[in-house]
């Protein structure tokens, strides 16, 4: 990108008239970098209330851009729109959330702009006055953290894990500018033939503050009804290990881990999960882990703050009853 780059642009997401919570997290991260204007790009016909919400959460400016194909899951159009907004905003740092949108559009925008992208970042920091940016990301299935420094070219594109940053408290008195960008029509090489809505009852696994997950130790699909019951009492979501999904007990949208979803709940309850490194890669950001497993040497206990060694059939029913009494009292 030519010209002096400054500031941070967050590729925002919104739905049903509200900002996606992860966009508030990106704005808080943008402010922490302290390198100039913090702006957000909102694709589709973002209503003014959504733009104002972004301002209240830390945006100095909101770039809105709309074309019949943008903001509606057409990645070619979204890549083109974000790249064009970058041409106008000239950010030093371009942030995406680690969502379906960010994971697909982020690296493609970076490629289009001729720069690199760092996936799955848990921290993004300004190293010094020179404007160098350093990211931290898990490597080797979450067993080690790597710190990577971007080369000098701008923008530095980082795709950031959900809940790695706390959004700022909304401040309705903040002022920000809304800038409408006229888009060049995108070159679209793919055509969406069908949209299939995935229906999940209750809270999404990636957003849940409580996750109750089961593994092969449950022995089959029916015990997951008890996990659903426990998750329901705690207002959480159910997840699973890959062994469960590979066995067809649950579909792969439940899978947590290296090749599944990354979760960052406050409380992660596992039942009959061994804690293989590929599983832990998706849940190492959990604040507290509670494990029920009959093998005291199981790897999951290394991550657990609390654990019960024994057969889940002896432990889980009384655990659920105790939680029910606590919740209902
Ligand atoms: C490239 C690659 C990517 C992978 N990606 C993922 C991923 O994204 N997510 C993932 O989860 N895995 C992933 N895996 C698989 C991973 O290595 C493990 O095989 C998997 O996580 C094991 O699942 P599990 O813990 O349910 O089963 P197991 O390892 O079989 O563990 C079952 C556990 O249940 C306990 N148990 C058995 N009976 C009972 C009982 N009655 N009461 C209480 N406890 C009991 C056992 O002690 C054991 O610890 C990946 C593997 C590879 C090679």
mmCIF file of C-alpha atoms and ligand atoms in Angstrom:
data_model
loop_
_atom_site.group_PDB
_atom_site.id
_atom_site.type_symbol
_atom_site.label_atom_id
_atom_site.label_comp_id
_atom_site.label_asym_id
_atom_site.label_seq_id
_atom_site.Cartn_x
_atom_site.Cartn_y
_atom_site.Cartn_z
ATOM 1 C CA UNK A 1 0.000 0.000 0.000
ATOM 2 C CA UNK A 2 1.383 3.434 -0.871
ATOM 3 C CA UNK A 3 1.211 6.584 1.283
ATOM 4 C CA UNK A 4 1.740 6.840 5.035
ATOM 5 C CA UNK A 5 -0.366 4.263 6.826
ATOM 6 C CA UNK A 6 -1.737 5.082 10.229
ATOM 7 C CA UNK A 7 -4.385 3.786 12.507
ATOM 8 C CA UNK A 8 -6.331 0.588 12.845
ATOM 9 C CA UNK A 9 -9.215 -0.665 10.736
ATOM 10 C CA UNK A 10 -11.422 -3.417 12.138
ATOM 11 C CA UNK A 11 -13.441 -5.489 9.677
ATOM 12 C CA UNK A 12 -16.713 -5.411 11.585
ATOM 13 C CA UNK A 13 -19.634 -7.819 11.490
ATOM 14 C CA UNK A 14 -23.258 -7.170 12.315
ATOM 15 C CA UNK A 15 -26.506 -9.041 12.185
ATOM 16 C CA UNK A 16 -30.147 -8.393 13.141
ATOM 17 C CA UNK A 17 -29.484 -4.705 13.779
ATOM 18 C CA UNK A 18 -26.669 -5.339 16.284
ATOM 19 C CA UNK A 19 -22.891 -5.480 16.095
ATOM 20 C CA UNK A 20 -21.421 -8.941 16.502
ATOM 21 C CA UNK A 21 -19.797 -8.962 20.013
ATOM 22 C CA UNK A 22 -16.398 -9.786 18.510
ATOM 23 C CA UNK A 23 -16.378 -6.429 16.695
ATOM 24 C CA UNK A 24 -16.415 -4.627 20.059
ATOM 25 C CA UNK A 25 -13.429 -6.760 21.063
ATOM 26 C CA UNK A 26 -11.533 -5.726 17.887
ATOM 27 C CA UNK A 27 -12.286 -2.051 18.597
ATOM 28 C CA UNK A 28 -10.941 -2.389 22.160
ATOM 29 C CA UNK A 29 -7.814 -4.034 20.735
ATOM 30 C CA UNK A 30 -7.518 -1.229 18.162
ATOM 31 C CA UNK A 31 -7.609 1.413 20.902
ATOM 32 C CA UNK A 32 -4.983 -0.465 22.936
ATOM 33 C CA UNK A 33 -2.537 -0.229 20.003
ATOM 34 C CA UNK A 34 -2.542 3.553 20.310
ATOM 35 C CA UNK A 35 -1.416 4.164 16.716
ATOM 36 C CA UNK A 36 -3.911 6.697 15.413
ATOM 37 C CA UNK A 37 -7.508 6.593 14.296
ATOM 38 C CA UNK A 38 -9.516 3.463 15.077
ATOM 39 C CA UNK A 39 -12.086 2.784 12.400
ATOM 40 C CA UNK A 40 -14.440 -0.015 11.513
ATOM 41 C CA UNK A 41 -15.697 -1.279 8.153
ATOM 42 C CA UNK A 42 -19.321 -2.415 8.056
ATOM 43 C CA UNK A 43 -20.496 -4.117 4.881
ATOM 44 C CA UNK A 44 -24.080 -4.383 3.697
ATOM 45 C CA UNK A 45 -26.611 -1.699 4.419
ATOM 46 C CA UNK A 46 -25.536 -1.155 8.031
ATOM 47 C CA UNK A 47 -28.207 0.954 9.743
ATOM 48 C CA UNK A 48 -27.167 4.103 11.543
ATOM 49 C CA UNK A 49 -27.913 2.497 14.925
ATOM 50 C CA UNK A 50 -25.251 -0.161 14.233
ATOM 51 C CA UNK A 51 -22.750 2.522 13.186
ATOM 52 C CA UNK A 52 -23.508 4.440 16.407
ATOM 53 C CA UNK A 53 -23.051 1.265 18.427
ATOM 54 C CA UNK A 54 -19.579 0.870 16.873
ATOM 55 C CA UNK A 55 -18.737 4.477 17.788
ATOM 56 C CA UNK A 56 -19.928 3.956 21.365
ATOM 57 C CA UNK A 57 -17.571 0.951 21.585
ATOM 58 C CA UNK A 58 -14.502 2.893 20.463
ATOM 59 C CA UNK A 59 -14.633 3.611 16.698
ATOM 60 C CA UNK A 60 -13.527 7.107 15.639
ATOM 61 C CA UNK A 61 -14.895 6.470 12.154
ATOM 62 C CA UNK A 62 -17.206 3.975 10.494
ATOM 63 C CA UNK A 63 -16.749 3.062 6.831
ATOM 64 C CA UNK A 64 -19.976 1.729 5.393
ATOM 65 C CA UNK A 65 -20.072 0.202 1.971
ATOM 66 C CA UNK A 66 -22.844 -1.519 0.204
ATOM 67 C CA UNK A 67 -23.233 -3.375 -3.031
ATOM 68 C CA UNK A 68 -25.951 -5.965 -3.712
ATOM 69 C CA UNK A 69 -23.379 -8.707 -3.156
ATOM 70 C CA UNK A 70 -21.517 -7.436 -0.072
ATOM 71 C CA UNK A 71 -22.197 -8.385 3.513
ATOM 72 C CA UNK A 72 -24.319 -11.339 2.529
ATOM 73 C CA UNK A 73 -21.820 -14.155 2.646
ATOM 74 C CA UNK A 74 -20.360 -13.646 -0.846
ATOM 75 C CA UNK A 75 -16.657 -13.799 -0.057
ATOM 76 C CA UNK A 76 -15.432 -12.486 -3.446
ATOM 77 C CA UNK A 77 -17.515 -9.333 -2.999
ATOM 78 C CA UNK A 78 -16.529 -8.922 0.658
ATOM 79 C CA UNK A 79 -12.808 -9.285 -0.158
ATOM 80 C CA UNK A 80 -13.148 -6.627 -2.840
ATOM 81 C CA UNK A 81 -15.077 -4.269 -0.529
ATOM 82 C CA UNK A 82 -12.651 -4.538 2.414
ATOM 83 C CA UNK A 83 -9.672 -4.098 0.059
ATOM 84 C CA UNK A 84 -11.279 -0.939 -1.391
ATOM 85 C CA UNK A 85 -12.009 0.457 2.078
ATOM 86 C CA UNK A 86 -8.364 -0.211 2.990
ATOM 87 C CA UNK A 87 -7.357 1.827 -0.036
ATOM 88 C CA UNK A 88 -9.261 4.744 1.445
ATOM 89 C CA UNK A 89 -8.522 4.255 5.170
ATOM 90 C CA UNK A 90 -4.854 3.231 4.655
ATOM 91 C CA UNK A 91 -4.601 1.496 8.028
ATOM 92 C CA UNK A 92 -1.357 0.349 9.566
ATOM 93 C CA UNK A 93 -3.193 -2.583 11.153
ATOM 94 C CA UNK A 94 -6.201 -4.419 9.725
ATOM 95 C CA UNK A 95 -8.069 -6.646 12.195
ATOM 96 C CA UNK A 96 -10.506 -9.477 11.568
ATOM 97 C CA UNK A 97 -12.241 -11.690 14.107
ATOM 98 C CA UNK A 98 -11.628 -15.431 13.888
ATOM 99 C CA UNK A 99 -15.103 -16.055 12.515
ATOM 100 C CA UNK A 100 -16.239 -17.740 9.309
ATOM 101 C CA UNK A 101 -16.089 -14.253 7.684
ATOM 102 C CA UNK A 102 -12.679 -13.289 9.121
ATOM 103 C CA UNK A 103 -11.011 -16.630 8.527
ATOM 104 C CA UNK A 104 -11.993 -16.583 4.847
ATOM 105 C CA UNK A 105 -11.926 -12.910 3.934
ATOM 106 C CA UNK A 106 -8.899 -11.854 6.065
ATOM 107 C CA UNK A 107 -6.167 -13.875 4.311
ATOM 108 C CA UNK A 108 -7.664 -13.143 0.881
ATOM 109 C CA UNK A 109 -7.639 -9.381 1.523
ATOM 110 C CA UNK A 110 -4.018 -9.682 2.691
ATOM 111 C CA UNK A 111 -3.117 -11.540 -0.507
ATOM 112 C CA UNK A 112 -4.858 -8.919 -2.618
ATOM 113 C CA UNK A 113 -2.956 -6.130 -0.854
ATOM 114 C CA UNK A 114 0.342 -8.014 -1.197
ATOM 115 C CA UNK A 115 0.941 -8.420 2.539
ATOM 116 C CA UNK A 116 0.945 -11.326 4.987
ATOM 117 C CA UNK A 117 -1.716 -12.324 7.500
ATOM 118 C CA UNK A 118 -1.410 -13.844 10.958
ATOM 119 C CA UNK A 119 -4.175 -16.316 11.854
ATOM 120 C CA UNK A 120 -5.553 -17.220 15.285
ATOM 121 C CA UNK A 121 -3.891 -14.366 17.205
ATOM 122 C CA UNK A 122 -4.486 -14.201 20.955
ATOM 123 C CA UNK A 123 -2.592 -10.908 21.297
ATOM 124 C CA UNK A 124 -1.617 -8.040 18.990
ATOM 125 C CA UNK A 125 0.797 -5.448 20.367
ATOM 126 C CA UNK A 126 2.601 -2.358 19.102
ATOM 127 C CA UNK A 127 6.220 -3.163 19.837
ATOM 128 C CA UNK A 128 7.631 0.332 20.001
ATOM 129 C CA UNK A 129 7.365 3.858 18.585
ATOM 130 C CA UNK A 130 8.524 2.567 15.179
ATOM 131 C CA UNK A 131 5.091 1.079 14.627
ATOM 132 C CA UNK A 132 6.279 -2.534 14.577
ATOM 133 C CA UNK A 133 3.468 -4.895 15.354
ATOM 134 C CA UNK A 134 3.920 -8.216 17.125
ATOM 135 C CA UNK A 135 1.303 -10.949 17.387
ATOM 136 C CA UNK A 136 1.090 -13.952 19.676
ATOM 137 C CA UNK A 137 -0.509 -17.144 18.453
ATOM 138 C CA UNK A 138 -0.643 -20.767 19.603
ATOM 139 C CA UNK A 139 1.457 -23.279 17.673
ATOM 140 C CA UNK A 140 2.020 -27.062 17.863
ATOM 141 C CA UNK A 141 -1.604 -27.739 18.669
ATOM 142 C CA UNK A 142 -1.663 -25.172 21.460
ATOM 143 C CA UNK A 143 1.391 -26.600 23.263
ATOM 144 C CA UNK A 144 3.490 -23.472 22.668
ATOM 145 C CA UNK A 145 2.970 -19.793 21.894
ATOM 146 C CA UNK A 146 4.824 -18.059 19.057
ATOM 147 C CA UNK A 147 5.470 -14.339 18.883
ATOM 148 C CA UNK A 148 5.699 -13.095 15.308
ATOM 149 C CA UNK A 149 6.721 -9.702 14.016
ATOM 150 C CA UNK A 150 5.238 -8.427 10.763
ATOM 151 C CA UNK A 151 7.520 -7.147 8.008
ATOM 152 C CA UNK A 152 7.295 -3.392 7.420
ATOM 153 C CA UNK A 153 4.638 -3.426 4.664
ATOM 154 C CA UNK A 154 1.193 -2.120 5.639
ATOM 155 C CA UNK A 155 -1.378 -3.111 6.571
ATOM 156 C CA UNK A 156 -0.488 -5.755 9.102
ATOM 157 C CA UNK A 157 -3.407 -8.170 8.893
ATOM 158 C CA UNK A 158 -4.288 -10.071 12.070
ATOM 159 C CA UNK A 159 -7.158 -12.531 12.521
ATOM 160 C CA UNK A 160 -7.929 -12.481 16.226
ATOM 161 C CA UNK A 161 -9.464 -15.144 18.431
ATOM 162 C CA UNK A 162 -12.789 -14.341 20.061
ATOM 163 C CA UNK A 163 -12.706 -13.208 23.695
ATOM 164 C CA UNK A 164 -8.967 -12.500 23.537
ATOM 165 C CA UNK A 165 -9.920 -8.870 24.363
ATOM 166 C CA UNK A 166 -12.725 -7.384 26.456
ATOM 167 C CA UNK A 167 -14.902 -4.842 24.644
ATOM 168 C CA UNK A 168 -14.879 -1.340 26.124
ATOM 169 C CA UNK A 169 -17.931 -0.230 28.083
ATOM 170 C CA UNK A 170 -20.364 1.392 25.636
ATOM 171 C CA UNK A 171 -20.241 5.191 25.854
ATOM 172 C CA UNK A 172 -23.162 6.845 24.052
ATOM 173 C CA UNK A 173 -21.511 10.284 24.314
ATOM 174 C CA UNK A 174 -18.575 9.305 22.051
ATOM 175 C CA UNK A 175 -18.508 11.048 18.671
ATOM 176 C CA UNK A 176 -17.462 9.429 15.420
ATOM 177 C CA UNK A 177 -17.729 10.041 11.710
ATOM 178 C CA UNK A 178 -19.699 7.847 9.323
ATOM 179 C CA UNK A 179 -18.024 7.624 5.906
ATOM 180 C CA UNK A 180 -19.875 6.065 3.008
ATOM 181 C CA UNK A 181 -17.580 4.398 0.456
ATOM 182 C CA UNK A 182 -18.685 4.066 -3.170
ATOM 183 C CA UNK A 183 -17.559 0.614 -4.247
ATOM 184 C CA UNK A 184 -16.223 -0.395 -7.622
ATOM 185 C CA UNK A 185 -18.278 -3.442 -8.684
ATOM 186 C CA UNK A 186 -16.482 -6.557 -7.451
ATOM 187 C CA UNK A 187 -15.271 -9.326 -9.754
ATOM 188 C CA UNK A 188 -17.228 -12.300 -8.489
ATOM 189 C CA UNK A 189 -16.057 -15.719 -9.631
ATOM 190 C CA UNK A 190 -18.288 -17.804 -7.415
ATOM 191 C CA UNK A 191 -22.067 -18.004 -7.314
ATOM 192 C CA UNK A 192 -24.057 -18.961 -4.252
ATOM 193 C CA UNK A 193 -26.618 -21.545 -5.240
ATOM 194 C CA UNK A 194 -28.261 -22.118 -1.881
ATOM 195 C CA UNK A 195 -28.193 -20.898 1.708
ATOM 196 C CA UNK A 196 -28.830 -23.493 4.384
ATOM 197 C CA UNK A 197 -29.343 -22.023 7.820
ATOM 198 C CA UNK A 198 -27.760 -24.084 10.560
ATOM 199 C CA UNK A 199 -30.248 -24.151 13.399
ATOM 200 C CA UNK A 200 -28.791 -24.388 16.870
ATOM 201 C CA UNK A 201 -31.026 -24.039 19.869
ATOM 202 C CA UNK A 202 -29.728 -21.664 22.538
ATOM 203 C CA UNK A 203 -26.314 -20.086 22.779
ATOM 204 C CA UNK A 204 -23.630 -20.672 20.119
ATOM 205 C CA UNK A 205 -20.710 -22.850 21.160
ATOM 206 C CA UNK A 206 -18.156 -20.187 20.202
ATOM 207 C CA UNK A 207 -19.953 -17.498 22.239
ATOM 208 C CA UNK A 208 -20.938 -19.587 25.276
ATOM 209 C CA UNK A 209 -19.580 -18.644 28.698
ATOM 210 C CA UNK A 210 -20.277 -22.210 29.873
ATOM 211 C CA UNK A 211 -19.550 -25.261 27.697
ATOM 212 C CA UNK A 212 -20.325 -28.845 28.677
ATOM 213 C CA UNK A 213 -18.518 -31.311 26.395
ATOM 214 C CA UNK A 214 -18.527 -35.060 26.110
ATOM 215 C CA UNK A 215 -16.041 -37.562 24.752
ATOM 216 C CA UNK A 216 -15.789 -41.175 23.712
ATOM 217 C CA UNK A 217 -15.938 -42.159 27.389
ATOM 218 C CA UNK A 218 -19.685 -41.486 27.308
ATOM 219 C CA UNK A 219 -20.059 -44.656 25.255
ATOM 220 C CA UNK A 220 -22.732 -43.458 22.817
ATOM 221 C CA UNK A 221 -25.007 -40.600 21.791
ATOM 222 C CA UNK A 222 -27.769 -40.907 24.401
ATOM 223 C CA UNK A 223 -25.759 -39.604 27.426
ATOM 224 C CA UNK A 224 -25.529 -36.295 25.573
ATOM 225 C CA UNK A 225 -29.121 -35.686 26.717
ATOM 226 C CA UNK A 226 -27.733 -35.344 30.240
ATOM 227 C CA UNK A 227 -25.062 -32.960 28.979
ATOM 228 C CA UNK A 228 -27.817 -30.908 27.275
ATOM 229 C CA UNK A 229 -29.689 -30.823 30.584
ATOM 230 C CA UNK A 230 -26.612 -29.591 32.476
ATOM 231 C CA UNK A 231 -25.796 -27.012 29.802
ATOM 232 C CA UNK A 232 -29.420 -25.819 29.894
ATOM 233 C CA UNK A 233 -29.260 -25.289 33.668
ATOM 234 C CA UNK A 234 -26.081 -23.242 33.318
ATOM 235 C CA UNK A 235 -27.172 -21.308 30.239
ATOM 236 C CA UNK A 236 -24.380 -22.926 28.261
ATOM 237 C CA UNK A 237 -23.763 -24.933 25.094
ATOM 238 C CA UNK A 238 -22.830 -28.537 24.417
ATOM 239 C CA UNK A 239 -19.632 -29.534 22.639
ATOM 240 C CA UNK A 240 -17.760 -32.732 21.898
ATOM 241 C CA UNK A 241 -14.414 -34.271 21.078
ATOM 242 C CA UNK A 242 -13.595 -35.333 17.549
ATOM 243 C CA UNK A 243 -13.942 -39.012 18.517
ATOM 244 C CA UNK A 244 -17.621 -38.330 19.229
ATOM 245 C CA UNK A 245 -18.185 -36.521 15.931
ATOM 246 C CA UNK A 246 -16.227 -39.064 13.907
ATOM 247 C CA UNK A 247 -18.395 -41.795 15.443
ATOM 248 C CA UNK A 248 -21.475 -39.900 14.233
ATOM 249 C CA UNK A 249 -22.918 -39.430 17.755
ATOM 250 C CA UNK A 250 -23.070 -35.668 17.065
ATOM 251 C CA UNK A 251 -22.347 -33.707 13.913
ATOM 252 C CA UNK A 252 -19.069 -31.917 13.382
ATOM 253 C CA UNK A 253 -20.492 -28.502 14.284
ATOM 254 C CA UNK A 254 -20.085 -29.672 17.918
ATOM 255 C CA UNK A 255 -16.399 -30.495 17.585
ATOM 256 C CA UNK A 256 -13.927 -28.572 19.735
ATOM 257 C CA UNK A 257 -10.227 -28.625 18.915
ATOM 258 C CA UNK A 258 -7.533 -28.101 16.368
ATOM 259 C CA UNK A 259 -9.753 -29.140 13.484
ATOM 260 C CA UNK A 260 -12.965 -28.037 15.214
ATOM 261 C CA UNK A 261 -14.113 -24.910 17.007
ATOM 262 C CA UNK A 262 -12.100 -22.725 19.333
ATOM 263 C CA UNK A 263 -13.951 -21.913 22.536
ATOM 264 C CA UNK A 264 -13.124 -19.490 25.324
ATOM 265 C CA UNK A 265 -15.745 -20.067 28.027
ATOM 266 C CA UNK A 266 -15.421 -19.045 31.658
ATOM 267 C CA UNK A 267 -16.315 -22.608 32.626
ATOM 268 C CA UNK A 268 -15.544 -25.745 30.589
ATOM 269 C CA UNK A 269 -16.946 -29.019 31.926
ATOM 270 C CA UNK A 270 -15.649 -32.169 30.213
ATOM 271 C CA UNK A 271 -17.064 -35.656 30.653
ATOM 272 C CA UNK A 272 -15.175 -38.692 29.331
ATOM 273 C CA UNK A 273 -12.662 -36.639 27.328
ATOM 274 C CA UNK A 274 -8.993 -37.655 27.528
ATOM 275 C CA UNK A 275 -7.589 -34.203 26.737
ATOM 276 C CA UNK A 276 -5.509 -35.053 23.654
ATOM 277 C CA UNK A 277 -3.368 -32.117 22.530
ATOM 278 C CA UNK A 278 -5.518 -31.666 19.405
ATOM 279 C CA UNK A 279 -8.584 -31.298 21.600
ATOM 280 C CA UNK A 280 -6.856 -28.931 24.020
ATOM 281 C CA UNK A 281 -5.847 -26.686 21.091
ATOM 282 C CA UNK A 282 -9.471 -25.592 20.898
ATOM 283 C CA UNK A 283 -10.141 -25.025 24.589
ATOM 284 C CA UNK A 284 -6.881 -23.766 26.088
ATOM 285 C CA UNK A 285 -8.527 -20.342 26.447
ATOM 286 C CA UNK A 286 -11.125 -21.667 28.927
ATOM 287 C CA UNK A 287 -10.862 -19.847 32.239
ATOM 288 C CA UNK A 288 -11.748 -22.844 34.430
ATOM 289 C CA UNK A 289 -11.884 -26.488 33.357
ATOM 290 C CA UNK A 290 -13.722 -29.171 35.324
ATOM 291 C CA UNK A 291 -13.060 -32.782 34.302
ATOM 292 C CA UNK A 292 -14.929 -36.006 34.969
ATOM 293 C CA UNK A 293 -12.852 -38.990 33.861
ATOM 294 C CA UNK A 294 -12.263 -42.456 35.251
ATOM 295 C CA UNK A 295 -8.517 -42.357 34.536
ATOM 296 C CA UNK A 296 -6.628 -40.228 37.078
ATOM 297 C CA UNK A 297 -3.630 -40.048 34.717
ATOM 298 C CA UNK A 298 -5.694 -38.653 31.873
ATOM 299 C CA UNK A 299 -4.180 -35.556 30.251
ATOM 300 C CA UNK A 300 -7.356 -33.523 30.831
ATOM 301 C CA UNK A 301 -6.532 -33.273 34.552
ATOM 302 C CA UNK A 302 -3.415 -31.222 33.698
ATOM 303 C CA UNK A 303 -5.703 -28.441 32.478
ATOM 304 C CA UNK A 304 -8.454 -28.915 35.079
ATOM 305 C CA UNK A 305 -8.848 -26.670 38.110
ATOM 306 C CA UNK A 306 -11.356 -29.176 39.521
ATOM 307 C CA UNK A 307 -11.774 -32.827 38.693
ATOM 308 C CA UNK A 308 -13.629 -35.954 39.676
ATOM 309 C CA UNK A 309 -12.005 -39.358 39.055
ATOM 310 C CA UNK A 310 -14.577 -42.045 38.437
ATOM 311 C CA UNK A 311 -17.280 -43.365 36.167
ATOM 312 C CA UNK A 312 -19.360 -40.502 34.802
ATOM 313 C CA UNK A 313 -22.531 -42.554 35.377
ATOM 314 C CA UNK A 314 -21.840 -42.437 39.128
ATOM 315 C CA UNK A 315 -20.880 -38.746 39.176
ATOM 316 C CA UNK A 316 -22.928 -36.860 36.609
ATOM 317 C CA UNK A 317 -26.502 -37.421 37.897
ATOM 318 C CA UNK A 318 -25.744 -36.099 41.408
ATOM 319 C CA UNK A 319 -23.661 -33.274 39.887
ATOM 320 C CA UNK A 320 -26.649 -32.220 37.761
ATOM 321 C CA UNK A 321 -29.018 -32.446 40.754
ATOM 322 C CA UNK A 322 -26.714 -30.276 42.884
ATOM 323 C CA UNK A 323 -26.472 -27.681 40.112
ATOM 324 C CA UNK A 324 -30.266 -27.762 39.737
ATOM 325 C CA UNK A 325 -30.727 -27.097 43.473
ATOM 326 C CA UNK A 326 -28.216 -24.235 43.370
ATOM 327 C CA UNK A 327 -29.795 -22.694 40.272
ATOM 328 C CA UNK A 328 -33.344 -23.025 41.528
ATOM 329 C CA UNK A 329 -32.710 -21.957 45.135
HETATM 330 C C1 LIG B 1 -4.663 -33.998 12.779
HETATM 331 C C2 LIG B 1 -5.589 -34.314 13.941
HETATM 332 C C3 LIG B 1 -6.523 -33.389 14.301
HETATM 333 C C4 LIG B 1 -7.380 -33.641 15.376
HETATM 334 N N1 LIG B 1 -8.309 -32.690 15.737
HETATM 335 C C5 LIG B 1 -9.064 -32.925 16.842
HETATM 336 C C6 LIG B 1 -10.003 -31.945 17.282
HETATM 337 O O1 LIG B 1 -10.187 -30.885 16.659
HETATM 338 N N2 LIG B 1 -10.720 -32.196 18.401
HETATM 339 C C7 LIG B 1 -10.582 -33.361 19.127
HETATM 340 O O2 LIG B 1 -11.272 -33.548 20.153
HETATM 341 N N3 LIG B 1 -9.704 -34.310 18.716
HETATM 342 C C8 LIG B 1 -8.970 -34.117 17.581
HETATM 343 N N4 LIG B 1 -8.135 -35.111 17.171
HETATM 344 C C9 LIG B 1 -8.216 -36.429 17.815
HETATM 345 C C10 LIG B 1 -7.483 -36.509 19.125
HETATM 346 O O3 LIG B 1 -6.129 -36.864 18.893
HETATM 347 C C11 LIG B 1 -8.129 -37.590 20.051
HETATM 348 O O4 LIG B 1 -8.149 -38.813 19.351
HETATM 349 C C12 LIG B 1 -9.541 -37.257 20.480
HETATM 350 O O5 LIG B 1 -9.599 -35.952 21.009
HETATM 351 C C13 LIG B 1 -9.980 -38.260 21.535
HETATM 352 O O6 LIG B 1 -11.306 -38.002 21.908
HETATM 353 P P1 LIG B 1 -11.816 -38.453 23.339
HETATM 354 O O7 LIG B 1 -11.022 -37.777 24.401
HETATM 355 O O8 LIG B 1 -13.281 -38.294 23.343
HETATM 356 O O9 LIG B 1 -11.555 -40.036 23.328
HETATM 357 P P2 LIG B 1 -10.479 -40.914 24.052
HETATM 358 O O10 LIG B 1 -9.095 -40.428 23.821
HETATM 359 O O11 LIG B 1 -10.792 -42.315 23.687
HETATM 360 O O12 LIG B 1 -10.766 -40.681 25.606
HETATM 361 C C14 LIG B 1 -11.889 -41.143 26.265
HETATM 362 C C15 LIG B 1 -11.719 -40.792 27.729
HETATM 363 O O13 LIG B 1 -12.868 -41.167 28.430
HETATM 364 C C16 LIG B 1 -12.490 -41.743 29.663
HETATM 365 N N5 LIG B 1 -13.568 -42.669 30.037
HETATM 366 C C17 LIG B 1 -13.904 -43.864 29.458
HETATM 367 N N6 LIG B 1 -14.975 -44.382 30.072
HETATM 368 C C18 LIG B 1 -15.336 -43.525 31.043
HETATM 369 C C19 LIG B 1 -16.363 -43.517 32.005
HETATM 370 N N7 LIG B 1 -17.264 -44.505 32.078
HETATM 371 N N8 LIG B 1 -16.428 -42.494 32.872
HETATM 372 C C20 LIG B 1 -15.537 -41.484 32.818
HETATM 373 N N9 LIG B 1 -14.529 -41.422 31.922
HETATM 374 C C21 LIG B 1 -14.437 -42.447 31.041
HETATM 375 C C22 LIG B 1 -11.167 -42.447 29.400
HETATM 376 O O14 LIG B 1 -10.415 -42.547 30.586
HETATM 377 C C23 LIG B 1 -10.526 -41.513 28.388
HETATM 378 O O15 LIG B 1 -9.708 -40.558 29.026
HETATM 379 C C24 LIG B 1 -7.276 -34.864 16.092
HETATM 380 C C25 LIG B 1 -6.300 -35.798 15.728
HETATM 381 C C26 LIG B 1 -5.470 -35.528 14.655
HETATM 382 C C27 LIG B 1 -4.417 -36.529 14.286
#
